[in-house]
Amino acid sequence: MLNFLDSHLRYKSGAPHSLRHMIRYIARATKFIHHAIKTSDLGLAGTSNLFGEEQLSLDVLADRIIMDNLKVSGLVANAISEESEEETVFEHELKDETYSVAYDPLDGSSLVDTNLAIGSIFSIYKSGPFIGKTGREQVAALYAVYGPRTTLVYTTGKGVHEFTLNDVYEYSLTREDIKISDTSKYFAPGNLRAAQDNPKYKKLVDDWMLKGYTLRYSGGMVPDLNHILLKGQGIFTYPPFPPKYPNGKLRLLFECNPFAFLMEMAGGASMIPAVSSP
Ligand code: AHG
Ligand code: MN
Ligand code: MN
């Protein structure tokens, strides 16, 4: 019975009941997004997000599905999404311990129309203002991959575990205690254009190629990092690219912090680009 998400959370996650219960609502939201990707409109919503990026109807729909599930859980004090301008503070009566959730409802939007794998990313903290929170304060991180199979990978600080959505919409355990080795033969060099005027990055990528490493890069952060976790090896980069992305494009709160937590819990390492560059 340990091989379903609910029982795994109960007996292996070490998480308190409130956190386990809230993660179940996140898992529930990913099932609706899994369905929406197959059935809804893939076009533009006609709106843009805080970062000035055009939103797909699917970005907006995924955002609403997640926000609705966080609200109905009754365990989220406040939530912030890559796709919405403001933080949402829930006014409902809060029972039990509550959480703050930062999420990227649909990562890889530019890949949706080409049928490449995309994902959702979630970063969970004990409740409180997001300003000033650091990645080290996360109590859980998880992501879903919507590809040939829909999978959910979570950590609550006790290992990294993968579940696969089955035909009756249950998440069953497919990998437990995922580990990343110290050596690698794969590289995922994001933002390669930055190598033109970043000699250190150019030298790094040249070295990887001279060593005969295998390139594995789709342009979707979720499948690209999922590849590293499931192969147990690899390096992913996305360096700054002035003037468009002086601190790098990937968002600390919605993308880098949760993946840094997951990678470190699997024995990997992370260098947040806003703090250090290659
Ligand atoms: P999002 O779709 O949530 O905006 O994120 C896309 C990100 C990430 O998935 C990927 O690593 C990166 O954008 C790719 O950026 P470029 O298209 O600039 O290479
Ligand atoms: Mn993203
Ligand atoms: Mn996104």
Tab-separated table of C-alpha atoms and ligand atoms in Angstrom:
chain	number	residue	atom	x	y	z
A	1	MET	CA	0.000	0.000	0.000
A	2	LEU	CA	3.017	2.276	0.390
A	3	ASN	CA	3.054	2.714	-3.366
A	4	PHE	CA	0.360	5.415	-3.603
A	5	LEU	CA	1.016	9.090	-2.934
A	6	ASP	CA	-1.341	9.383	0.057
A	7	SER	CA	0.164	6.435	1.936
A	8	HIS	CA	3.727	7.416	0.966
A	9	LEU	CA	3.146	10.910	2.362
A	10	ARG	CA	1.677	9.366	5.526
A	11	TYR	CA	4.383	6.811	6.256
A	12	LYS	CA	7.545	8.026	4.486
A	13	SER	CA	7.459	11.832	4.194
A	14	GLY	CA	7.885	12.681	7.868
A	15	ALA	CA	5.596	15.634	7.140
A	16	PRO	CA	2.891	16.764	9.592
A	17	HIS	CA	-0.719	15.974	8.718
A	18	SER	CA	-1.421	19.558	7.600
A	19	LEU	CA	1.438	19.568	5.069
A	20	ARG	CA	0.554	16.103	3.754
A	21	HIS	CA	-3.075	17.180	3.372
A	22	MET	CA	-2.090	20.333	1.502
A	23	ILE	CA	0.259	18.415	-0.853
A	24	ARG	CA	-2.688	16.168	-1.718
A	25	TYR	CA	-4.595	19.246	-2.925
A	26	ILE	CA	-1.593	20.225	-5.086
A	27	ALA	CA	-1.543	16.692	-6.517
A	28	ARG	CA	-5.287	17.031	-7.172
A	29	ALA	CA	-4.670	20.283	-9.089
A	30	THR	CA	-2.052	18.623	-11.312
A	31	LYS	CA	-4.635	16.025	-12.344
A	32	PHE	CA	-6.953	18.788	-13.573
A	33	ILE	CA	-4.031	20.419	-15.436
A	34	HIS	CA	-3.116	17.025	-16.946
A	35	HIS	CA	-6.671	16.900	-18.335
A	36	ALA	CA	-6.705	20.578	-19.391
A	37	ILE	CA	-3.543	20.161	-21.489
A	38	LYS	CA	-5.266	17.433	-23.495
A	39	THR	CA	-8.583	19.213	-23.928
A	40	SER	CA	-8.281	22.993	-23.727
A	41	ASP	CA	-7.316	25.767	-26.122
A	42	LEU	CA	-3.549	26.097	-26.687
A	43	GLY	CA	-3.749	29.695	-27.889
A	44	LEU	CA	-2.843	33.023	-26.331
A	45	ALA	CA	-4.974	34.474	-23.538
A	46	GLY	CA	-4.403	38.020	-24.783
A	47	THR	CA	-2.833	38.995	-21.431
A	48	SER	CA	0.749	39.210	-20.079
A	49	ASN	CA	2.278	38.333	-16.722
A	50	LEU	CA	4.376	40.420	-14.350
A	51	PHE	CA	7.473	39.592	-16.412
A	52	GLY	CA	5.875	40.954	-19.579
A	53	GLU	CA	5.524	37.451	-21.037
A	54	GLU	CA	2.417	36.774	-23.161
A	55	GLN	CA	0.168	34.275	-21.340
A	56	LEU	CA	-1.438	31.233	-22.879
A	57	SER	CA	-5.036	30.413	-21.975
A	58	LEU	CA	-3.463	27.321	-20.427
A	59	ASP	CA	-1.155	29.443	-18.219
A	60	VAL	CA	-4.206	31.280	-16.894
A	61	LEU	CA	-6.323	28.120	-16.540
A	62	ALA	CA	-3.543	26.209	-14.751
A	63	ASP	CA	-3.034	29.186	-12.450
A	64	ARG	CA	-6.722	29.237	-11.508
A	65	ILE	CA	-6.905	25.472	-11.006
A	66	ILE	CA	-3.997	25.595	-8.558
A	67	MET	CA	-5.205	28.699	-6.713
A	68	ASP	CA	-8.691	27.163	-6.295
A	69	ASN	CA	-7.223	23.944	-4.868
A	70	LEU	CA	-4.923	25.809	-2.488
A	71	LYS	CA	-7.902	27.821	-1.260
A	72	VAL	CA	-10.197	24.847	-0.748
A	73	SER	CA	-7.462	23.021	1.211
A	74	GLY	CA	-8.002	25.528	4.049
A	75	LEU	CA	-4.285	25.143	4.867
A	76	VAL	CA	-2.764	27.948	2.817
A	77	ALA	CA	-2.420	31.413	4.340
A	78	ASN	CA	-1.038	33.071	1.197
A	79	ALA	CA	0.029	32.059	-2.278
A	80	ILE	CA	1.934	33.720	-5.104
A	81	SER	CA	2.043	32.639	-8.727
A	82	GLU	CA	4.448	33.400	-11.563
A	83	GLU	CA	1.355	34.233	-13.629
A	84	SER	CA	-0.447	36.661	-11.304
A	85	GLU	CA	0.504	40.230	-10.462
A	86	GLU	CA	-0.352	40.106	-6.763
A	87	GLU	CA	0.049	37.715	-3.855
A	88	THR	CA	-3.228	36.111	-2.778
A	89	VAL	CA	-3.963	36.219	0.949
A	90	PHE	CA	-6.741	33.786	1.872
A	91	GLU	CA	-9.202	35.208	4.351
A	92	HIS	CA	-10.756	31.883	5.277
A	93	GLU	CA	-10.694	30.606	8.836
A	94	LEU	CA	-7.337	28.824	9.075
A	95	LYS	CA	-7.257	25.553	10.952
A	96	ASP	CA	-4.126	23.594	11.885
A	97	GLU	CA	-0.674	24.727	10.745
A	98	THR	CA	-0.764	26.789	7.538
A	99	TYR	CA	1.588	27.335	4.630
A	100	SER	CA	2.737	29.844	2.028
A	101	VAL	CA	2.930	28.456	-1.502
A	102	ALA	CA	4.857	29.936	-4.451
A	103	TYR	CA	4.261	28.238	-7.778
A	104	ASP	CA	4.810	28.281	-11.519
A	105	PRO	CA	1.538	26.876	-12.826
A	106	LEU	CA	2.852	26.016	-16.276
A	107	ASP	CA	6.581	25.941	-16.966
A	108	GLY	CA	7.615	25.663	-20.609
A	109	SER	CA	4.644	27.556	-22.042
A	110	SER	CA	6.592	28.210	-25.249
A	111	LEU	CA	6.681	24.427	-25.817
A	112	VAL	CA	2.942	23.748	-25.409
A	113	ASP	CA	2.077	24.173	-29.110
A	114	THR	CA	4.881	21.772	-30.127
A	115	ASN	CA	3.649	18.974	-27.854
A	116	LEU	CA	6.908	18.854	-25.861
A	117	ALA	CA	6.812	18.014	-22.147
A	118	ILE	CA	5.944	20.881	-19.768
A	119	GLY	CA	5.448	21.085	-16.009
A	120	SER	CA	4.196	22.810	-12.840
A	121	ILE	CA	6.550	23.772	-9.987
A	122	PHE	CA	5.629	24.287	-6.306
A	123	SER	CA	7.631	25.718	-3.393
A	124	ILE	CA	6.138	25.445	0.115
A	125	TYR	CA	7.066	27.432	3.242
A	126	LYS	CA	5.560	27.734	6.714
A	127	SER	CA	3.083	30.618	6.494
A	128	GLY	CA	4.414	34.161	6.523
A	129	PRO	CA	5.306	36.975	4.104
A	130	PHE	CA	7.223	35.900	0.981
A	131	ILE	CA	9.517	38.934	1.166
A	132	GLY	CA	12.725	37.872	2.879
A	133	LYS	CA	12.073	34.135	2.668
A	134	THR	CA	15.116	32.143	1.506
A	135	GLY	CA	15.156	28.809	-0.282
A	136	ARG	CA	16.547	27.240	2.903
A	137	GLU	CA	13.208	27.846	4.641
A	138	GLN	CA	11.226	25.604	2.277
A	139	VAL	CA	9.422	22.725	3.996
A	140	ALA	CA	8.560	20.978	0.727
A	141	ALA	CA	9.057	21.295	-3.013
A	142	LEU	CA	7.374	19.414	-5.824
A	143	TYR	CA	6.848	19.436	-9.535
A	144	ALA	CA	4.666	17.696	-12.093
A	145	VAL	CA	5.809	16.697	-15.580
A	146	TYR	CA	3.086	16.591	-18.256
A	147	GLY	CA	4.733	14.407	-20.905
A	148	PRO	CA	4.054	10.966	-22.392
A	149	ARG	CA	3.243	10.140	-18.765
A	150	THR	CA	2.230	12.592	-16.059
A	151	THR	CA	4.491	12.310	-13.028
A	152	LEU	CA	4.766	14.058	-9.680
A	153	VAL	CA	8.077	14.363	-7.816
A	154	TYR	CA	8.164	15.602	-4.218
A	155	THR	CA	10.499	16.168	-1.321
A	156	THR	CA	9.640	17.141	2.235
A	157	GLY	CA	13.295	16.941	3.206
A	158	LYS	CA	13.333	13.146	3.480
A	159	GLY	CA	14.400	11.995	0.033
A	160	VAL	CA	13.021	12.665	-3.429
A	161	HIS	CA	10.247	10.417	-4.737
A	162	GLU	CA	8.496	10.059	-8.106
A	163	PHE	CA	4.876	9.021	-8.705
A	164	THR	CA	3.185	8.294	-12.028
A	165	LEU	CA	-0.477	9.031	-12.735
A	166	ASN	CA	-2.236	5.752	-13.583
A	167	ASP	CA	-5.385	5.035	-15.587
A	168	VAL	CA	-7.629	5.612	-12.592
A	169	TYR	CA	-5.998	8.967	-11.809
A	170	GLU	CA	-4.003	7.774	-8.809
A	171	TYR	CA	-0.342	8.684	-8.326
A	172	SER	CA	1.546	5.432	-7.796
A	173	LEU	CA	5.184	5.289	-6.662
A	174	THR	CA	7.640	4.722	-9.524
A	175	ARG	CA	10.966	5.828	-7.976
A	176	GLU	CA	11.847	6.228	-4.290
A	177	ASP	CA	14.853	8.012	-2.765
A	178	ILE	CA	16.179	9.292	-6.115
A	179	LYS	CA	19.940	10.014	-5.943
A	180	ILE	CA	22.263	12.111	-8.123
A	181	SER	CA	25.894	10.997	-8.559
A	182	ASP	CA	28.978	13.244	-8.383
A	183	THR	CA	29.937	12.450	-11.965
A	184	SER	CA	27.960	13.107	-15.109
A	185	LYS	CA	27.977	12.612	-18.830
A	186	TYR	CA	24.914	14.803	-19.582
A	187	PHE	CA	24.760	18.587	-19.862
A	188	ALA	CA	21.773	20.935	-20.318
A	189	PRO	CA	23.273	24.300	-21.320
A	190	GLY	CA	20.401	26.801	-21.152
A	191	ASN	CA	20.699	30.229	-22.754
A	192	LEU	CA	23.633	29.237	-24.971
A	193	ARG	CA	23.413	32.663	-26.708
A	194	ALA	CA	24.990	34.087	-23.517
A	195	ALA	CA	28.246	32.258	-24.452
A	196	GLN	CA	28.832	34.888	-27.153
A	197	ASP	CA	29.864	37.520	-24.621
A	198	ASN	CA	30.453	35.400	-21.523
A	199	PRO	CA	33.871	33.745	-22.133
A	200	LYS	CA	33.642	31.737	-18.885
A	201	TYR	CA	30.349	30.183	-20.042
A	202	LYS	CA	31.759	29.524	-23.529
A	203	LYS	CA	34.809	27.770	-22.022
A	204	LEU	CA	32.555	25.671	-19.734
A	205	VAL	CA	30.379	24.465	-22.622
A	206	ASP	CA	33.450	23.836	-24.830
A	207	ASP	CA	34.995	21.742	-22.027
A	208	TRP	CA	31.816	19.671	-21.677
A	209	MET	CA	31.840	19.029	-25.427
A	210	LEU	CA	35.571	18.211	-25.469
A	211	LYS	CA	34.891	15.667	-22.736
A	212	GLY	CA	32.236	14.136	-24.994
A	213	TYR	CA	29.317	14.853	-22.638
A	214	THR	CA	25.853	14.179	-24.115
A	215	LEU	CA	23.602	17.215	-24.694
A	216	ARG	CA	20.123	16.803	-23.219
A	217	TYR	CA	18.158	20.091	-23.426
A	218	SER	CA	14.510	20.714	-24.375
A	219	GLY	CA	14.057	24.358	-23.324
A	220	GLY	CA	11.651	23.288	-20.585
A	221	MET	CA	13.238	23.613	-17.133
A	222	VAL	CA	10.970	20.932	-15.629
A	223	PRO	CA	11.682	18.108	-18.125
A	224	ASP	CA	15.359	19.173	-18.361
A	225	LEU	CA	15.870	18.933	-14.598
A	226	ASN	CA	13.644	15.857	-14.360
A	227	HIS	CA	16.038	14.208	-16.851
A	228	ILE	CA	18.972	14.911	-14.490
A	229	LEU	CA	17.108	13.508	-11.480
A	230	LEU	CA	15.897	10.353	-13.231
A	231	LYS	CA	19.227	9.649	-14.954
A	232	GLY	CA	20.920	10.366	-11.615
A	233	GLN	CA	23.417	12.702	-13.255
A	234	GLY	CA	23.747	15.923	-15.260
A	235	ILE	CA	24.305	19.634	-15.056
A	236	PHE	CA	21.791	22.363	-15.969
A	237	THR	CA	22.741	25.993	-16.520
A	238	TYR	CA	20.928	29.199	-17.415
A	239	PRO	CA	23.403	32.094	-17.008
A	240	PRO	CA	22.574	35.812	-16.914
A	241	PHE	CA	22.154	37.485	-20.294
A	242	PRO	CA	22.373	41.299	-20.065
A	243	PRO	CA	20.580	43.491	-20.925
A	244	LYS	CA	17.477	41.243	-21.267
A	245	TYR	CA	18.159	39.020	-18.250
A	246	PRO	CA	20.897	40.679	-16.121
A	247	ASN	CA	20.232	38.223	-13.269
A	248	GLY	CA	19.249	35.280	-15.439
A	249	LYS	CA	15.691	34.527	-16.642
A	250	LEU	CA	14.711	31.821	-14.165
A	251	ARG	CA	12.716	33.065	-11.190
A	252	LEU	CA	14.192	32.460	-7.747
A	253	LEU	CA	10.872	32.040	-5.908
A	254	PHE	CA	8.935	30.026	-8.521
A	255	GLU	CA	11.628	27.940	-10.241
A	256	CYS	CA	15.155	28.044	-8.747
A	257	ASN	CA	14.409	27.617	-5.032
A	258	PRO	CA	12.137	24.547	-5.381
A	259	PHE	CA	14.501	22.799	-7.803
A	260	ALA	CA	17.546	23.672	-5.668
A	261	PHE	CA	15.783	22.009	-2.685
A	262	LEU	CA	14.880	18.899	-4.705
A	263	MET	CA	18.372	18.558	-6.220
A	264	GLU	CA	20.099	18.963	-2.852
A	265	MET	CA	17.751	16.406	-1.236
A	266	ALA	CA	18.800	13.983	-4.012
A	267	GLY	CA	22.495	14.573	-3.238
A	268	GLY	CA	23.034	17.181	-5.962
A	269	ALA	CA	24.068	20.821	-5.662
A	270	SER	CA	22.788	24.185	-6.864
A	271	MET	CA	24.233	27.618	-7.633
A	272	ILE	CA	21.469	30.227	-7.745
A	273	PRO	CA	22.425	32.471	-10.723
A	274	ALA	CA	21.367	35.681	-8.945
A	275	VAL	CA	24.075	34.982	-6.379
A	276	SER	CA	26.848	33.484	-8.460
A	277	SER	CA	27.533	32.984	-12.161
A	278	PRO	CA	29.578	30.217	-13.845
B	1	AHG	P1	7.967	29.611	-18.264
B	1	AHG	O1	7.360	28.847	-19.387
B	1	AHG	O2	7.341	29.291	-16.923
B	1	AHG	O3	8.028	31.091	-18.525
B	1	AHG	O4	9.479	29.123	-18.080
B	1	AHG	C1	10.271	28.920	-19.179
B	1	AHG	C2	11.699	28.910	-18.730
B	1	AHG	C3	12.223	27.523	-18.414
B	1	AHG	O5	11.270	26.512	-18.551
B	1	AHG	C4	13.334	27.295	-19.421
B	1	AHG	O6	14.461	26.719	-18.815
B	1	AHG	C5	13.641	28.687	-19.940
B	1	AHG	O7	12.437	29.433	-19.787
B	1	AHG	C6	14.024	28.687	-21.379
B	1	AHG	O8	14.277	30.025	-21.707
B	1	AHG	P2	14.620	30.406	-23.235
B	1	AHG	O9	13.367	30.116	-23.997
B	1	AHG	O10	14.971	31.860	-23.157
B	1	AHG	O11	15.765	29.546	-23.640
B	2	MN	MN	8.743	28.759	-15.514
B	3	MN	MN	5.370	29.509	-16.243
